[in-house]
Short mmCIF file of N, CA and C in Angstrom, two decimals:
data_model
loop_
_atom_site.label_atom_id
_atom_site.label_comp_id
_atom_site.label_asym_id
_atom_site.label_seq_id
_atom_site.Cartn_x
_atom_site.Cartn_y
_atom_site.Cartn_z
N UNK Z 246 0.77 -1.16 0.01
CA UNK Z 246 0.17 -0.03 -0.04
C UNK Z 246 0.82 1.31 -0.10
N UNK Z 247 1.77 1.32 0.84
CA UNK Z 247 2.87 2.21 0.81
C UNK Z 247 3.39 2.69 -0.57
N UNK Z 248 3.77 1.43 -1.24
CA UNK Z 248 4.36 1.58 -2.64
C UNK Z 248 3.40 2.27 -3.61
N UNK Z 249 2.16 1.89 -3.35
CA UNK Z 249 1.01 2.48 -4.31
C UNK Z 249 0.90 4.06 -4.07
N UNK Z 250 0.99 4.50 -2.78
CA UNK Z 250 1.06 5.85 -2.56
C UNK Z 250 2.20 6.62 -3.12
N UNK Z 251 3.44 5.89 -2.99
CA UNK Z 251 4.51 6.65 -3.68
C UNK Z 251 4.48 6.78 -5.15
N UNK Z 252 3.87 5.88 -5.93
CA UNK Z 252 3.76 5.72 -7.32
C UNK Z 252 2.62 6.86 -7.79
N UNK Z 253 1.62 6.93 -6.89
CA UNK Z 253 0.44 7.88 -7.12
C UNK Z 253 0.91 9.44 -6.92
N UNK Z 254 1.79 9.40 -5.93
CA UNK Z 254 2.37 10.93 -5.77
C UNK Z 254 3.35 11.30 -6.95
N UNK Z 255 4.19 10.24 -7.21
CA UNK Z 255 5.19 10.46 -8.33
C UNK Z 255 4.45 10.74 -9.72
N UNK Z 256 3.40 10.07 -9.86
CA UNK Z 256 2.49 10.26 -11.19
C UNK Z 256 1.86 11.74 -10.97
N UNK Z 257 1.37 12.01 -9.91
CA UNK Z 257 0.85 13.41 -9.76
C UNK Z 257 1.91 14.53 -10.00
N UNK Z 258 3.06 14.40 -9.60
CA UNK Z 258 4.21 15.32 -9.57
C UNK Z 258 4.50 15.22 -11.40
N UNK Z 259 4.61 14.18 -11.98
CA UNK Z 259 4.94 14.09 -13.48
C UNK Z 259 3.91 14.68 -14.04
N UNK Z 260 2.57 14.56 -13.79
CA UNK Z 260 1.39 15.07 -14.62
C UNK Z 260 1.52 16.75 -14.36
N UNK Z 261 1.75 17.17 -13.21
CA UNK Z 261 1.90 18.50 -13.16
C UNK Z 261 3.05 19.19 -13.81
N UNK Z 262 3.95 18.46 -14.07
CA UNK Z 262 5.17 19.10 -14.71
C UNK Z 262 4.82 18.94 -16.20
N UNK Z 263 4.15 18.03 -16.70
CA UNK Z 263 3.77 17.99 -18.11
C UNK Z 263 2.80 19.25 -18.41
N UNK Z 264 1.91 19.36 -17.74
CA UNK Z 264 0.92 20.48 -17.77
C UNK Z 264 1.56 21.87 -17.79
N UNK Z 265 2.64 22.09 -17.00
CA UNK Z 265 3.42 23.35 -16.83
C UNK Z 265 4.16 23.54 -17.96
N UNK Z 266 4.79 22.33 -18.49
CA UNK Z 266 5.54 22.39 -19.72
C UNK Z 266 4.87 22.87 -20.95
N UNK Z 267 3.57 22.43 -20.90
CA UNK Z 267 2.67 22.40 -22.15
C UNK Z 267 2.06 23.96 -22.07
N UNK Z 268 2.03 24.55 -21.18
CA UNK Z 268 1.51 26.08 -21.11
C UNK Z 268 2.13 26.82 -22.36
N UNK Z 269 1.00 27.35 -23.04
CA UNK Z 269 1.38 28.26 -24.12
C UNK Z 269 1.99 29.64 -23.51
N UNK Z 270 2.99 30.01 -24.23
CA UNK Z 270 3.69 31.16 -24.00
C UNK Z 270 3.06 32.36 -24.77
N UNK Z 271 3.01 33.60 -24.36
CA UNK Z 271 2.52 34.64 -25.04
C UNK Z 271 3.31 34.84 -26.36
N UNK Z 272 2.36 35.41 -27.49
CA UNK Z 272 3.26 35.58 -28.81
C UNK Z 272 4.10 36.83 -28.49
N UNK Z 273 5.34 36.77 -29.07
CA UNK Z 273 6.36 37.66 -28.92
C UNK Z 273 5.90 39.15 -29.09
N UNK Z 274 5.42 39.49 -30.22
CA UNK Z 274 4.98 40.86 -30.62
C UNK Z 274 3.82 40.87 -31.43
N UNK Z 275 2.92 41.62 -30.94
CA UNK Z 275 1.55 41.94 -31.80
C UNK Z 275 1.91 42.63 -33.14
N UNK Z 276 2.96 43.45 -33.11
CA UNK Z 276 3.39 44.24 -34.25
C UNK Z 276 3.92 43.30 -35.37
N UNK Z 277 4.48 42.11 -35.06
CA UNK Z 277 5.07 41.33 -35.88
C UNK Z 277 6.50 41.54 -35.85
N UNK Z 278 7.41 41.08 -36.93
CA UNK Z 278 8.66 41.05 -36.99
C UNK Z 278 8.97 42.35 -37.66
N UNK Z 279 9.90 43.34 -37.15
CA UNK Z 279 10.05 44.68 -37.85
C UNK Z 279 11.66 45.01 -37.68
N UNK Z 280 11.86 45.64 -39.03
CA UNK Z 280 13.13 46.23 -38.92
C UNK Z 280 13.59 47.27 -38.09
N UNK Z 281 14.66 47.26 -37.23
CA UNK Z 281 14.89 48.40 -36.38
C UNK Z 281 16.14 49.16 -37.03
N UNK Z 282 15.88 50.50 -37.10
CA UNK Z 282 16.70 51.40 -37.77
C UNK Z 282 17.13 52.69 -36.76
N UNK Z 283 18.67 52.77 -36.77
CA UNK Z 283 18.95 53.94 -35.87
C UNK Z 283 19.49 54.96 -36.68
N UNK Z 284 19.44 56.30 -36.36
CA UNK Z 284 19.82 57.46 -37.01
C UNK Z 284 21.10 58.00 -36.40
N UNK Z 285 21.97 58.31 -37.19
CA UNK Z 285 23.39 58.75 -36.58
C UNK Z 285 24.18 59.64 -37.61
N UNK Z 286 24.91 60.47 -36.81
CA UNK Z 286 25.87 61.41 -37.64
C UNK Z 286 27.30 61.13 -37.25
N UNK Z 287 28.33 61.35 -38.29
CA UNK Z 287 29.56 60.95 -38.10
C UNK Z 287 30.38 62.22 -38.53
N UNK Z 288 30.98 62.76 -37.73
CA UNK Z 288 31.95 63.96 -38.04
C UNK Z 288 33.35 63.67 -38.51
N UNK Z 289 33.61 62.37 -38.82
CA UNK Z 289 34.98 61.88 -39.00
C UNK Z 289 35.76 61.44 -37.83
N UNK Z 290 35.29 61.83 -36.55
CA UNK Z 290 35.94 61.49 -35.31
C UNK Z 290 34.92 60.96 -34.33
N UNK Z 291 33.82 61.35 -34.12
CA UNK Z 291 32.67 60.98 -33.31
C UNK Z 291 31.40 60.40 -33.94
N UNK Z 292 30.99 59.43 -33.61
CA UNK Z 292 29.65 58.82 -33.97
C UNK Z 292 28.64 59.19 -32.85
N UNK Z 293 27.63 59.82 -33.26
CA UNK Z 293 26.52 60.14 -32.28
C UNK Z 293 25.33 59.99 -32.87
N UNK Z 294 24.29 59.75 -31.94
CA UNK Z 294 22.80 59.72 -32.45
C UNK Z 294 22.52 60.93 -33.07
N UNK Z 295 21.57 60.92 -34.09
CA UNK Z 295 21.12 61.94 -34.69
C UNK Z 295 19.51 62.07 -34.59
N UNK Z 296 18.95 63.04 -34.14
CA UNK Z 296 17.54 63.22 -34.03
C UNK Z 296 16.90 63.79 -35.12
N UNK Z 297 15.97 63.18 -35.72
CA UNK Z 297 15.04 63.74 -36.84
C UNK Z 297 13.79 64.12 -36.44
N UNK Z 298 13.45 65.56 -36.76
CA UNK Z 298 12.06 65.90 -36.47
C UNK Z 298 11.16 65.87 -37.67
N UNK Z 299 9.94 65.62 -37.57
CA UNK Z 299 9.04 65.66 -38.69
C UNK Z 299 9.47 64.59 -39.73
N UNK Z 300 9.28 63.35 -39.33
CA UNK Z 300 9.76 62.25 -40.55
C UNK Z 300 8.27 61.57 -40.80
N UNK Z 301 7.98 61.33 -42.10
CA UNK Z 301 6.98 60.61 -42.51
C UNK Z 301 7.64 59.29 -43.24
N UNK Z 302 7.11 58.16 -43.01
CA UNK Z 302 7.59 57.07 -43.68
C UNK Z 302 6.58 56.62 -44.76
N UNK Z 303 6.74 56.24 -45.88
CA UNK Z 303 5.87 55.83 -46.94
C UNK Z 303 6.35 54.39 -47.31
N UNK Z 304 5.50 53.42 -47.22
CA UNK Z 304 5.78 52.07 -47.60
C UNK Z 304 5.24 51.68 -48.94
N UNK Z 305 6.05 51.54 -50.07
CA UNK Z 305 5.74 51.15 -51.26
C UNK Z 305 5.97 52.49 -52.10
N UNK Z 306 5.77 52.32 -53.40
CA UNK Z 306 5.91 53.42 -54.32
C UNK Z 306 5.02 54.64 -54.02
N UNK Z 307 5.40 55.88 -54.08
CA UNK Z 307 4.85 57.03 -53.82
C UNK Z 307 3.29 56.88 -54.47
N UNK Z 308 3.11 56.61 -55.72
CA UNK Z 308 1.90 56.41 -56.19
C UNK Z 308 1.11 55.23 -55.83
N UNK Z 309 1.73 54.37 -54.98
CA UNK Z 309 1.26 53.07 -54.77
C UNK Z 309 1.50 52.88 -53.36
N UNK Z 310 1.34 53.75 -52.47
CA UNK Z 310 1.77 53.58 -50.96
C UNK Z 310 0.87 52.61 -50.33
N UNK Z 311 1.54 51.46 -49.67
CA UNK Z 311 0.67 50.70 -48.93
C UNK Z 311 -0.06 51.26 -47.69
N UNK Z 312 1.09 51.97 -46.93
CA UNK Z 312 0.45 52.83 -45.85
C UNK Z 312 1.78 53.83 -45.40
N UNK Z 313 1.31 54.87 -44.62
CA UNK Z 313 2.35 55.77 -44.00
C UNK Z 313 2.43 55.95 -42.71
N UNK Z 314 3.45 56.34 -42.18
CA UNK Z 314 3.46 56.35 -40.60
C UNK Z 314 4.09 57.67 -40.33
N UNK Z 315 3.51 58.64 -39.70
CA UNK Z 315 3.89 59.91 -39.32
C UNK Z 315 4.63 59.75 -37.82
N UNK Z 316 5.88 60.17 -37.75
CA UNK Z 316 6.49 60.01 -36.32
C UNK Z 316 6.50 61.47 -35.89
N UNK Z 317 5.88 61.60 -34.61
CA UNK Z 317 5.74 62.86 -34.15
C UNK Z 317 6.90 63.18 -33.17
N UNK Z 318 7.06 64.58 -33.06
CA UNK Z 318 8.41 64.86 -32.31
C UNK Z 318 9.62 64.53 -32.88
N UNK Z 319 10.65 64.45 -32.06
CA UNK Z 319 11.99 64.16 -32.60
C UNK Z 319 12.38 62.55 -32.42
N UNK Z 320 12.96 61.82 -33.23
CA UNK Z 320 13.30 60.63 -33.03
C UNK Z 320 14.57 60.07 -33.43
N UNK Z 321 15.32 59.23 -32.76
CA UNK Z 321 16.59 58.74 -33.10
C UNK Z 321 16.51 57.38 -33.74
N UNK Z 322 15.26 56.74 -33.87
CA UNK Z 322 15.31 55.52 -34.43
C UNK Z 322 13.84 55.35 -34.86
N UNK Z 323 13.70 54.16 -35.80
CA UNK Z 323 12.22 53.73 -36.26
C UNK Z 323 12.29 52.25 -36.42
N UNK Z 324 11.16 51.55 -36.46
CA UNK Z 324 10.89 50.49 -36.77
C UNK Z 324 9.74 50.22 -37.79
N UNK Z 325 9.94 49.33 -38.82
CA UNK Z 325 8.94 49.14 -39.71
C UNK Z 325 8.99 47.73 -40.30
N UNK Z 326 7.88 47.28 -40.82
CA UNK Z 326 7.90 45.82 -41.34
C UNK Z 326 8.40 45.77 -42.80
N UNK Z 327 8.60 44.59 -43.31
CA UNK Z 327 8.98 44.32 -44.70
C UNK Z 327 7.67 43.63 -45.27
N UNK Z 328 7.78 43.56 -46.54
CA UNK Z 328 6.65 42.74 -47.14
C UNK Z 328 6.78 41.40 -47.09
N UNK Z 329 5.74 40.65 -46.84
CA UNK Z 329 5.90 39.14 -46.57
C UNK Z 329 5.64 38.49 -48.08
N UNK Z 330 5.18 39.19 -49.03
CA UNK Z 330 5.12 38.60 -50.17
C UNK Z 330 6.00 38.84 -51.36
N UNK Z 331 6.96 39.90 -51.13
CA UNK Z 331 7.95 40.15 -52.16
C UNK Z 331 9.32 40.04 -51.50
N UNK Z 332 10.26 39.94 -52.36
CA UNK Z 332 11.74 39.78 -52.02
C UNK Z 332 12.46 41.12 -51.76
N UNK Z 333 11.59 42.21 -51.71
CA UNK Z 333 12.19 43.51 -51.55
C UNK Z 333 11.12 44.41 -51.04
N UNK Z 334 11.54 45.49 -50.26
CA UNK Z 334 10.51 46.38 -49.70
C UNK Z 334 11.07 47.88 -50.15
N UNK Z 335 10.08 48.94 -50.41
CA UNK Z 335 10.50 50.12 -50.68
C UNK Z 335 10.05 51.04 -49.55
N UNK Z 336 11.09 51.73 -48.98
CA UNK Z 336 10.60 52.78 -47.90
C UNK Z 336 10.94 54.17 -48.43
N UNK Z 337 10.14 55.13 -48.33
CA UNK Z 337 10.48 56.49 -48.74
C UNK Z 337 10.39 57.30 -47.52
N UNK Z 338 11.61 57.83 -47.03
CA UNK Z 338 11.61 58.83 -45.83
C UNK Z 338 11.33 60.14 -46.47
N UNK Z 339 10.35 60.76 -45.88
CA UNK Z 339 9.92 62.21 -46.14
C UNK Z 339 10.45 63.09 -45.04
N UNK Z 340 11.48 63.98 -45.16
CA UNK Z 340 11.91 64.85 -44.18
C UNK Z 340 11.10 66.23 -44.24
N UNK Z 341 10.60 66.68 -43.21
CA UNK Z 341 10.15 67.97 -43.05
C UNK Z 341 9.27 68.52 -44.43
N UNK Z 342 8.53 67.40 -45.02
CA UNK Z 342 7.81 67.62 -46.16
C UNK Z 342 8.41 68.37 -47.34
N UNK Z 343 9.81 68.39 -47.35
CA UNK Z 343 10.70 69.15 -48.18
C UNK Z 343 11.53 68.12 -49.10
N UNK Z 344 12.18 67.21 -48.42
CA UNK Z 344 13.15 66.28 -48.84
C UNK Z 344 12.79 64.85 -48.82
N UNK Z 345 13.19 64.12 -49.78
CA UNK Z 345 12.91 62.48 -49.66
C UNK Z 345 14.17 61.92 -50.07
N UNK Z 346 14.10 60.66 -49.22
CA UNK Z 346 15.14 59.54 -49.60
C UNK Z 346 14.54 58.19 -49.87
N UNK Z 347 14.93 57.31 -50.77
CA UNK Z 347 14.21 56.20 -50.91
C UNK Z 347 15.20 55.12 -50.57
N UNK Z 348 14.87 54.05 -49.86
CA UNK Z 348 15.46 52.89 -49.37
C UNK Z 348 14.83 51.70 -49.99
N UNK Z 349 15.64 51.07 -50.72
CA UNK Z 349 15.00 49.69 -51.14
C UNK Z 349 15.82 48.48 -50.61
N UNK Z 350 15.07 47.74 -49.81
CA UNK Z 350 15.84 46.67 -49.11
C UNK Z 350 15.49 45.40 -49.99
N UNK Z 351 16.71 44.53 -50.21
CA UNK Z 351 16.46 43.22 -50.90
C UNK Z 351 16.69 42.22 -49.69
N UNK Z 352 16.10 41.14 -49.74
CA UNK Z 352 16.09 40.30 -48.47
C UNK Z 352 15.57 38.88 -49.18
N UNK Z 353 15.87 37.77 -48.30
CA UNK Z 353 15.34 36.55 -48.35
C UNK Z 353 14.43 36.25 -47.25
N UNK Z 354 13.45 35.48 -47.32
CA UNK Z 354 12.65 35.14 -46.19
C UNK Z 354 12.80 33.71 -45.64
N UNK Z 355 12.60 33.66 -44.51
CA UNK Z 355 12.59 32.18 -43.84
C UNK Z 355 11.31 32.11 -42.83
N UNK Z 356 10.48 31.15 -43.26
CA UNK Z 356 9.25 30.95 -42.35
C UNK Z 356 9.74 30.30 -41.12
N UNK Z 357 9.15 30.87 -39.94
CA UNK Z 357 9.56 30.20 -38.59
C UNK Z 357 8.36 30.24 -37.85
N UNK Z 358 8.24 28.78 -37.38
CA UNK Z 358 7.10 28.60 -36.38
C UNK Z 358 7.22 29.15 -35.03
N UNK Z 359 6.55 30.11 -34.55
CA UNK Z 359 6.78 30.73 -33.27
C UNK Z 359 6.07 29.77 -32.19
N UNK Z 360 4.71 29.26 -32.50
CA UNK Z 360 4.26 28.20 -31.50
C UNK Z 360 2.79 27.88 -32.22
N UNK Z 361 2.05 26.93 -31.61
CA UNK Z 361 0.93 26.51 -32.20
C UNK Z 361 -0.21 27.44 -31.99
N UNK Z 362 0.06 28.32 -30.98
CA UNK Z 362 -0.91 29.45 -30.77
C UNK Z 362 -0.70 30.55 -31.60
N UNK Z 363 0.69 30.87 -31.84
CA UNK Z 363 0.94 32.18 -32.56
C UNK Z 363 1.19 31.91 -33.81
N UNK Z 364 1.41 30.75 -34.37
CA UNK Z 364 1.43 30.56 -35.79
C UNK Z 364 3.08 30.58 -36.45
N UNK Z 365 2.79 30.89 -37.63
CA UNK Z 365 4.26 31.04 -38.38
C UNK Z 365 4.50 32.60 -38.51
N UNK Z 366 5.68 33.03 -38.53
CA UNK Z 366 6.21 34.50 -38.89
C UNK Z 366 7.32 34.34 -40.08
N UNK Z 367 7.68 35.31 -40.71
CA UNK Z 367 8.73 35.40 -41.43
C UNK Z 367 9.83 36.09 -40.73
N UNK Z 368 11.11 35.58 -40.85
CA UNK Z 368 12.38 36.25 -40.58
C UNK Z 368 12.87 36.64 -41.80
N UNK Z 369 13.60 37.74 -41.81
CA UNK Z 369 14.32 38.19 -43.14
C UNK Z 369 15.74 38.36 -43.07
N UNK Z 370 16.48 38.03 -43.99
CA UNK Z 370 17.85 37.98 -44.10
C UNK Z 370 18.26 39.28 -45.11
N UNK Z 371 18.57 40.45 -44.71
CA UNK Z 371 18.89 41.61 -45.67
C UNK Z 371 20.13 41.30 -46.44
N UNK Z 372 20.04 41.12 -47.88
CA UNK Z 372 21.18 40.96 -48.64
C UNK Z 372 21.75 42.15 -49.28
N UNK Z 373 21.02 43.28 -49.52
CA UNK Z 373 21.58 44.52 -49.88
C UNK Z 373 20.49 45.63 -49.64
N UNK Z 374 21.01 46.91 -49.71
CA UNK Z 374 20.13 48.04 -49.51
C UNK Z 374 20.70 48.96 -50.53
N UNK Z 375 19.66 49.55 -51.46
CA UNK Z 375 19.99 50.56 -52.45
C UNK Z 375 19.25 51.79 -51.80
N UNK Z 376 20.11 53.00 -51.82
CA UNK Z 376 19.61 54.17 -51.14
C UNK Z 376 19.89 55.45 -52.07
N UNK Z 377 18.88 56.51 -51.92
CA UNK Z 377 19.30 57.72 -52.63
C UNK Z 377 20.06 58.61 -51.37
N UNK Z 378 20.60 59.60 -51.84
CA UNK Z 378 21.37 60.43 -51.00
C UNK Z 378 21.11 61.71 -51.07
N UNK Z 379 19.86 62.25 -50.63
CA UNK Z 379 19.43 63.54 -50.52
C UNK Z 379 19.73 64.11 -49.16
N UNK Z 380 19.19 63.45 -48.23
CA UNK Z 380 19.46 63.56 -46.66
C UNK Z 380 20.41 62.69 -46.22
N UNK Z 381 20.15 61.29 -46.66
CA UNK Z 381 20.80 60.30 -46.13
C UNK Z 381 22.33 60.15 -46.71
N UNK Z 382 23.26 59.98 -45.92
CA UNK Z 382 24.70 59.86 -46.37
C UNK Z 382 24.93 58.52 -46.89
N UNK Z 383 24.61 57.43 -45.88
CA UNK Z 383 24.98 56.09 -46.24
C UNK Z 383 24.16 55.32 -45.25
N UNK Z 384 24.02 54.06 -45.56
CA UNK Z 384 23.16 53.04 -44.65
C UNK Z 384 24.10 51.79 -44.44
N UNK Z 385 24.12 51.41 -43.34
CA UNK Z 385 25.18 50.33 -42.92
C UNK Z 385 24.29 49.20 -42.22
N UNK Z 386 24.36 48.05 -42.88
CA UNK Z 386 23.69 46.91 -42.28
C UNK Z 386 24.59 46.34 -41.14
N UNK Z 387 24.01 46.64 -40.02
CA UNK Z 387 24.65 46.12 -38.58
C UNK Z 387 24.36 44.77 -38.33
N UNK Z 388 23.04 44.25 -38.34
CA UNK Z 388 22.55 42.79 -37.98
C UNK Z 388 21.64 42.59 -39.31
N UNK Z 389 22.05 41.53 -39.98
CA UNK Z 389 21.36 41.35 -41.43
C UNK Z 389 20.05 40.47 -41.27
N UNK Z 390 19.98 39.93 -40.02
CA UNK Z 390 18.94 38.93 -39.84
C UNK Z 390 17.76 39.84 -39.11
N UNK Z 391 16.51 39.86 -39.72
CA UNK Z 391 15.39 40.87 -38.88
C UNK Z 391 14.64 39.71 -38.39
N UNK Z 392 14.46 39.85 -36.99
CA UNK Z 392 13.52 38.95 -36.25
C UNK Z 392 13.06 39.66 -35.13
N UNK Z 393 12.27 39.06 -34.18
CA UNK Z 393 11.76 39.79 -33.00
C UNK Z 393 12.85 40.38 -32.13
N UNK Z 394 12.62 41.39 -31.74
CA UNK Z 394 13.65 41.92 -30.63
C UNK Z 394 13.85 43.49 -31.10
N UNK Z 395 14.63 44.07 -30.27
CA UNK Z 395 14.82 45.66 -30.38
C UNK Z 395 16.24 45.84 -30.84
N UNK Z 396 17.15 44.74 -31.17
CA UNK Z 396 18.29 44.92 -31.62
C UNK Z 396 18.52 45.69 -33.05
N UNK Z 397 19.30 46.67 -33.19
CA UNK Z 397 19.40 47.39 -34.35
C UNK Z 397 19.84 46.73 -35.52
N UNK Z 398 19.11 46.73 -36.68
CA UNK Z 398 19.38 46.06 -37.88
C UNK Z 398 20.36 46.94 -38.75
N UNK Z 399 19.79 48.17 -38.99
CA UNK Z 399 20.65 49.01 -39.94
C UNK Z 399 20.92 50.43 -39.10
N UNK Z 400 22.01 51.01 -39.65
CA UNK Z 400 22.32 52.45 -38.93
C UNK Z 400 22.40 53.32 -40.33
N UNK Z 401 21.68 54.40 -40.07
CA UNK Z 401 21.38 55.41 -41.18
C UNK Z 401 22.18 56.59 -40.77
N UNK Z 402 23.14 56.90 -41.54
CA UNK Z 402 23.90 58.12 -41.41
C UNK Z 402 23.54 59.26 -42.07
N UNK Z 403 23.39 60.57 -41.51
CA UNK Z 403 23.26 61.81 -42.10
C UNK Z 403 24.44 62.76 -42.08
#
């Protein structure tokens, strides 16, 4: 009888551990996977954050914009998604309603299973970036894999 009680307790502990292990974790981010870009200036000696005021981002070609995002106030970084159906995304940076720069991101996509509850998401590997140089001096790929998280993927220099 004592042996049976030990087995029942052991079975109860094992069942509790299984239930805890199968608990669904929350989905990482409701906004999905986004590229993280930081703004910088470099004077030949010092690299410093560069704040941009009045920035509007257009996703897609100007006459065929998917959506726009107006950033209020001054910002030193932005986040935005890539297209999940194409192998490139176009982002137009509109500065103070006067000047524009266009970045074309080329990438490969990898389908990643987050969980049964959250489903699949695309991770992106940036292969190259084409940029105009009206306000933007250059773009540097810091981390080419775009996945969940706040780690900076590209540095935009002015």
